[in-house]
Amino acid sequence: MTSARTRARLVERLRAQGISNEEVLGIMGHIPRHEFIDEALSHKAYDDTALPIGFGQTISQPYIVARMSELAAAVPERKLALEIGTGCGYQTMVLSKLFKTVHSIERIGGLVRNTRERLSRLGVHNARLRHADGSGGLPDLAPFNVILITAAAPIVPENLISQLADGGRLIFPVGSQEQELRMIERQGDDFLESRLEKVLFVPLLPGVA
Ligand code: SAH
């Protein structure tokens, strides 16, 4: 149920869904997704669904992690990534394999503690987690090659585009009832926005818990 063969099936499914970046597929084929969820649910770990991770939050569906990761992987330089919404750290771990350093912000203290312990157990040493409201990004550490938001804000987070490096990408869900995945790409002083596909994320909330 949690074997390499099960993960290979997940990769085949992702391929069939249109994910074509071999590096991302290889990374997701290696990460033990069952380590990120409650043991009672590990038989579902490789299904293409979101699953509960406690504190009323969910681990994103593998397809959407793959989609956001391949958009992230295509930037010209992969030095620094910022993730807003660490959750159980699965997406964080995928980013840690693609980028030299990852900063990830989570507003729920219990998730930060569990995820820090989990990532260290899994040997991830280039991801720095912070317990904070991430909606303002991390201006002191900017610019980032990628900023990836894994919770949906009702409006486009324009405050973050100034934290993008040249060639950098801001990848985020937006909307309340109906949500859409979007990307803003910085090219010099130009910012190109693309609308990608319908998605469903938990809401981006203010403050810490
Ligand atoms: N990438 C995660 C998805 C977790 S769900 C994974 O693979 O598991 C989104 C997470 O965003 C939740 O844990 C939620 O608590 C967090 N979140 C919501 N609003 C936030 C905010 N303003 N700042 C930081 N984290 C936030």
PDB file of N, CA and C and ligand atoms in Angstrom, residues 53 57-60 83-91 105-108 111 132-135 150-151 202-205, ligand 1:
ATOM      1  N   ILE A  53      -5.046  16.526   7.441  1.00  0.00           N
ATOM      2  CA  ILE A  53      -3.742  16.462   8.127  1.00  0.00           C
ATOM      3  C   ILE A  53      -3.860  17.020   9.553  1.00  0.00           C
ATOM      4  N   GLN A  57      -7.061  21.168   8.344  1.00  0.00           N
ATOM      5  CA  GLN A  57      -6.370  21.453   7.068  1.00  0.00           C
ATOM      6  C   GLN A  57      -6.219  20.175   6.247  1.00  0.00           C
ATOM      7  N   THR A  58      -5.791  20.322   5.003  1.00  0.00           N
ATOM      8  CA  THR A  58      -5.633  19.149   4.134  1.00  0.00           C
ATOM      9  C   THR A  58      -4.294  19.177   3.402  1.00  0.00           C
ATOM     10  N   ILE A  59      -3.818  17.991   3.051  1.00  0.00           N
ATOM     11  CA  ILE A  59      -2.667  17.870   2.146  1.00  0.00           C
ATOM     12  C   ILE A  59      -3.255  17.981   0.747  1.00  0.00           C
ATOM     13  N   SER A  60      -2.629  18.754  -0.131  1.00  0.00           N
ATOM     14  CA  SER A  60      -3.182  18.957  -1.465  1.00  0.00           C
ATOM     15  C   SER A  60      -3.147  17.663  -2.270  1.00  0.00           C
ATOM     16  N   GLU A  83       7.275  29.333   0.103  1.00  0.00           N
ATOM     17  CA  GLU A  83       5.949  28.703   0.099  1.00  0.00           C
ATOM     18  C   GLU A  83       5.124  29.341   1.217  1.00  0.00           C
ATOM     19  N   ILE A  84       3.889  29.679   0.929  1.00  0.00           N
ATOM     20  CA  ILE A  84       2.992  30.218   1.955  1.00  0.00           C
ATOM     21  C   ILE A  84       1.898  29.179   2.173  1.00  0.00           C
ATOM     22  N   GLY A  85       1.880  28.578   3.376  1.00  0.00           N
ATOM     23  CA  GLY A  85       0.953  27.482   3.669  1.00  0.00           C
ATOM     24  C   GLY A  85       1.685  26.153   3.665  1.00  0.00           C
ATOM     25  N   THR A  86       2.497  25.901   4.708  1.00  0.00           N
ATOM     26  CA  THR A  86       3.331  24.687   4.771  1.00  0.00           C
ATOM     27  C   THR A  86       2.498  23.419   4.909  1.00  0.00           C
ATOM     28  N   GLY A  87       1.450  23.494   5.748  1.00  0.00           N
ATOM     29  CA  GLY A  87       0.641  22.307   6.024  1.00  0.00           C
ATOM     30  C   GLY A  87       1.517  21.172   6.521  1.00  0.00           C
ATOM     31  N   CYS A  88       1.366  19.992   5.928  1.00  0.00           N
ATOM     32  CA  CYS A  88       2.146  18.826   6.363  1.00  0.00           C
ATOM     33  C   CYS A  88       3.529  18.787   5.723  1.00  0.00           C
ATOM     34  N   GLY A  89       3.815  19.696   4.804  1.00  0.00           N
ATOM     35  CA  GLY A  89       5.168  19.787   4.262  1.00  0.00           C
ATOM     36  C   GLY A  89       5.442  18.952   3.018  1.00  0.00           C
ATOM     37  N   TYR A  90       4.411  18.350   2.444  1.00  0.00           N
ATOM     38  CA  TYR A  90       4.663  17.531   1.238  1.00  0.00           C
ATOM     39  C   TYR A  90       5.149  18.399   0.069  1.00  0.00           C
ATOM     40  N   GLN A  91       4.397  19.465  -0.204  1.00  0.00           N
ATOM     41  CA  GLN A  91       4.824  20.385  -1.278  1.00  0.00           C
ATOM     42  C   GLN A  91       6.188  21.007  -0.933  1.00  0.00           C
ATOM     43  N   ILE A 105       6.093  29.230   5.204  1.00  0.00           N
ATOM     44  CA  ILE A 105       5.416  29.884   6.326  1.00  0.00           C
ATOM     45  C   ILE A 105       4.068  29.207   6.591  1.00  0.00           C
ATOM     46  N   GLU A 106       3.799  28.948   7.862  1.00  0.00           N
ATOM     47  CA  GLU A 106       2.534  28.311   8.244  1.00  0.00           C
ATOM     48  C   GLU A 106       1.958  29.052   9.455  1.00  0.00           C
ATOM     49  N   ARG A 107       0.638  29.305   9.437  1.00  0.00           N
ATOM     50  CA  ARG A 107       0.031  30.071  10.536  1.00  0.00           C
ATOM     51  C   ARG A 107      -0.369  29.216  11.744  1.00  0.00           C
ATOM     52  N   ILE A 108      -0.443  27.878  11.580  1.00  0.00           N
ATOM     53  CA  ILE A 108      -0.853  27.011  12.696  1.00  0.00           C
ATOM     54  C   ILE A 108       0.380  26.382  13.352  1.00  0.00           C
ATOM     55  N   LEU A 111       1.031  22.539  13.353  1.00  0.00           N
ATOM     56  CA  LEU A 111       1.487  21.997  12.058  1.00  0.00           C
ATOM     57  C   LEU A 111       2.972  22.301  11.847  1.00  0.00           C
ATOM     58  N   ALA A 132       4.063  31.931  11.238  1.00  0.00           N
ATOM     59  CA  ALA A 132       3.653  33.331  11.044  1.00  0.00           C
ATOM     60  C   ALA A 132       2.501  33.389  10.055  1.00  0.00           C
ATOM     61  N   ASP A 133       1.892  34.557   9.968  1.00  0.00           N
ATOM     62  CA  ASP A 133       0.934  34.825   8.895  1.00  0.00           C
ATOM     63  C   ASP A 133       1.780  35.148   7.666  1.00  0.00           C
ATOM     64  N   GLY A 134       1.661  34.339   6.637  1.00  0.00           N
ATOM     65  CA  GLY A 134       2.549  34.483   5.482  1.00  0.00           C
ATOM     66  C   GLY A 134       2.045  35.436   4.418  1.00  0.00           C
ATOM     67  N   SER A 135       0.886  36.054   4.646  1.00  0.00           N
ATOM     68  CA  SER A 135       0.298  36.812   3.534  1.00  0.00           C
ATOM     69  C   SER A 135       1.140  38.007   3.080  1.00  0.00           C
ATOM     70  N   THR A 150      -0.277  28.031  -1.122  1.00  0.00           N
ATOM     71  CA  THR A 150      -1.095  26.816  -1.158  1.00  0.00           C
ATOM     72  C   THR A 150      -2.387  26.975  -0.363  1.00  0.00           C
ATOM     73  N   ALA A 151      -2.872  28.220  -0.242  1.00  0.00           N
ATOM     74  CA  ALA A 151      -4.183  28.505   0.343  1.00  0.00           C
ATOM     75  C   ALA A 151      -4.739  29.667  -0.478  1.00  0.00           C
ATOM     76  N   VAL A 202      -7.955  25.264   0.657  1.00  0.00           N
ATOM     77  CA  VAL A 202      -8.474  25.860   1.895  1.00  0.00           C
ATOM     78  C   VAL A 202      -8.184  27.364   1.832  1.00  0.00           C
ATOM     79  N   PRO A 203      -8.951  28.178   2.600  1.00  0.00           N
ATOM     80  CA  PRO A 203      -8.736  29.628   2.502  1.00  0.00           C
ATOM     81  C   PRO A 203      -7.448  30.104   3.187  1.00  0.00           C
ATOM     82  N   LEU A 204      -6.876  31.156   2.644  1.00  0.00           N
ATOM     83  CA  LEU A 204      -5.772  31.866   3.284  1.00  0.00           C
ATOM     84  C   LEU A 204      -6.396  32.690   4.414  1.00  0.00           C
ATOM     85  N   LEU A 205      -5.931  32.477   5.639  1.00  0.00           N
ATOM     86  CA  LEU A 205      -6.552  33.156   6.784  1.00  0.00           C
ATOM     87  C   LEU A 205      -5.560  34.116   7.428  1.00  0.00           C
TER      88      LEU A 205
HETATM   89  N1  SAH B   1       1.168  22.600   0.741  1.00  0.00           N
HETATM   90  C1  SAH B   1       0.406  22.009   1.803  1.00  0.00           C
HETATM   91  C2  SAH B   1      -1.045  22.428   1.715  1.00  0.00           C
HETATM   92  C3  SAH B   1      -1.602  22.683   3.065  1.00  0.00           C
HETATM   93  S1  SAH B   1      -3.194  23.430   3.092  1.00  0.00           S
HETATM   94  C4  SAH B   1       0.579  20.504   1.824  1.00  0.00           C
HETATM   95  O1  SAH B   1       1.113  19.947   0.852  1.00  0.00           O
HETATM   96  O2  SAH B   1       0.209  19.884   2.821  1.00  0.00           O
HETATM   97  C5  SAH B   1      -2.772  25.142   3.250  1.00  0.00           C
HETATM   98  C6  SAH B   1      -2.094  25.564   4.533  1.00  0.00           C
HETATM   99  O3  SAH B   1      -2.047  27.005   4.496  1.00  0.00           O
HETATM  100  C7  SAH B   1      -2.812  25.201   5.825  1.00  0.00           C
HETATM  101  O4  SAH B   1      -1.948  24.455   6.639  1.00  0.00           O
HETATM  102  C8  SAH B   1      -3.136  26.554   6.446  1.00  0.00           C
HETATM  103  O5  SAH B   1      -3.055  26.566   7.863  1.00  0.00           O
HETATM  104  C9  SAH B   1      -2.104  27.462   5.831  1.00  0.00           C
HETATM  105  N2  SAH B   1      -2.421  28.899   5.823  1.00  0.00           N
HETATM  106  C10 SAH B   1      -3.631  29.490   5.618  1.00  0.00           C
HETATM  107  N3  SAH B   1      -3.512  30.838   5.687  1.00  0.00           N
HETATM  108  C11 SAH B   1      -2.188  31.102   5.937  1.00  0.00           C
HETATM  109  C12 SAH B   1      -1.437  32.301   6.124  1.00  0.00           C
HETATM  110  N4  SAH B   1      -1.998  33.516   6.070  1.00  0.00           N
HETATM  111  N5  SAH B   1      -0.110  32.186   6.342  1.00  0.00           N
HETATM  112  C13 SAH B   1       0.491  30.959   6.413  1.00  0.00           C
HETATM  113  N6  SAH B   1      -0.171  29.803   6.255  1.00  0.00           N
HETATM  114  C14 SAH B   1      -1.492  29.859   6.021  1.00  0.00           C
END
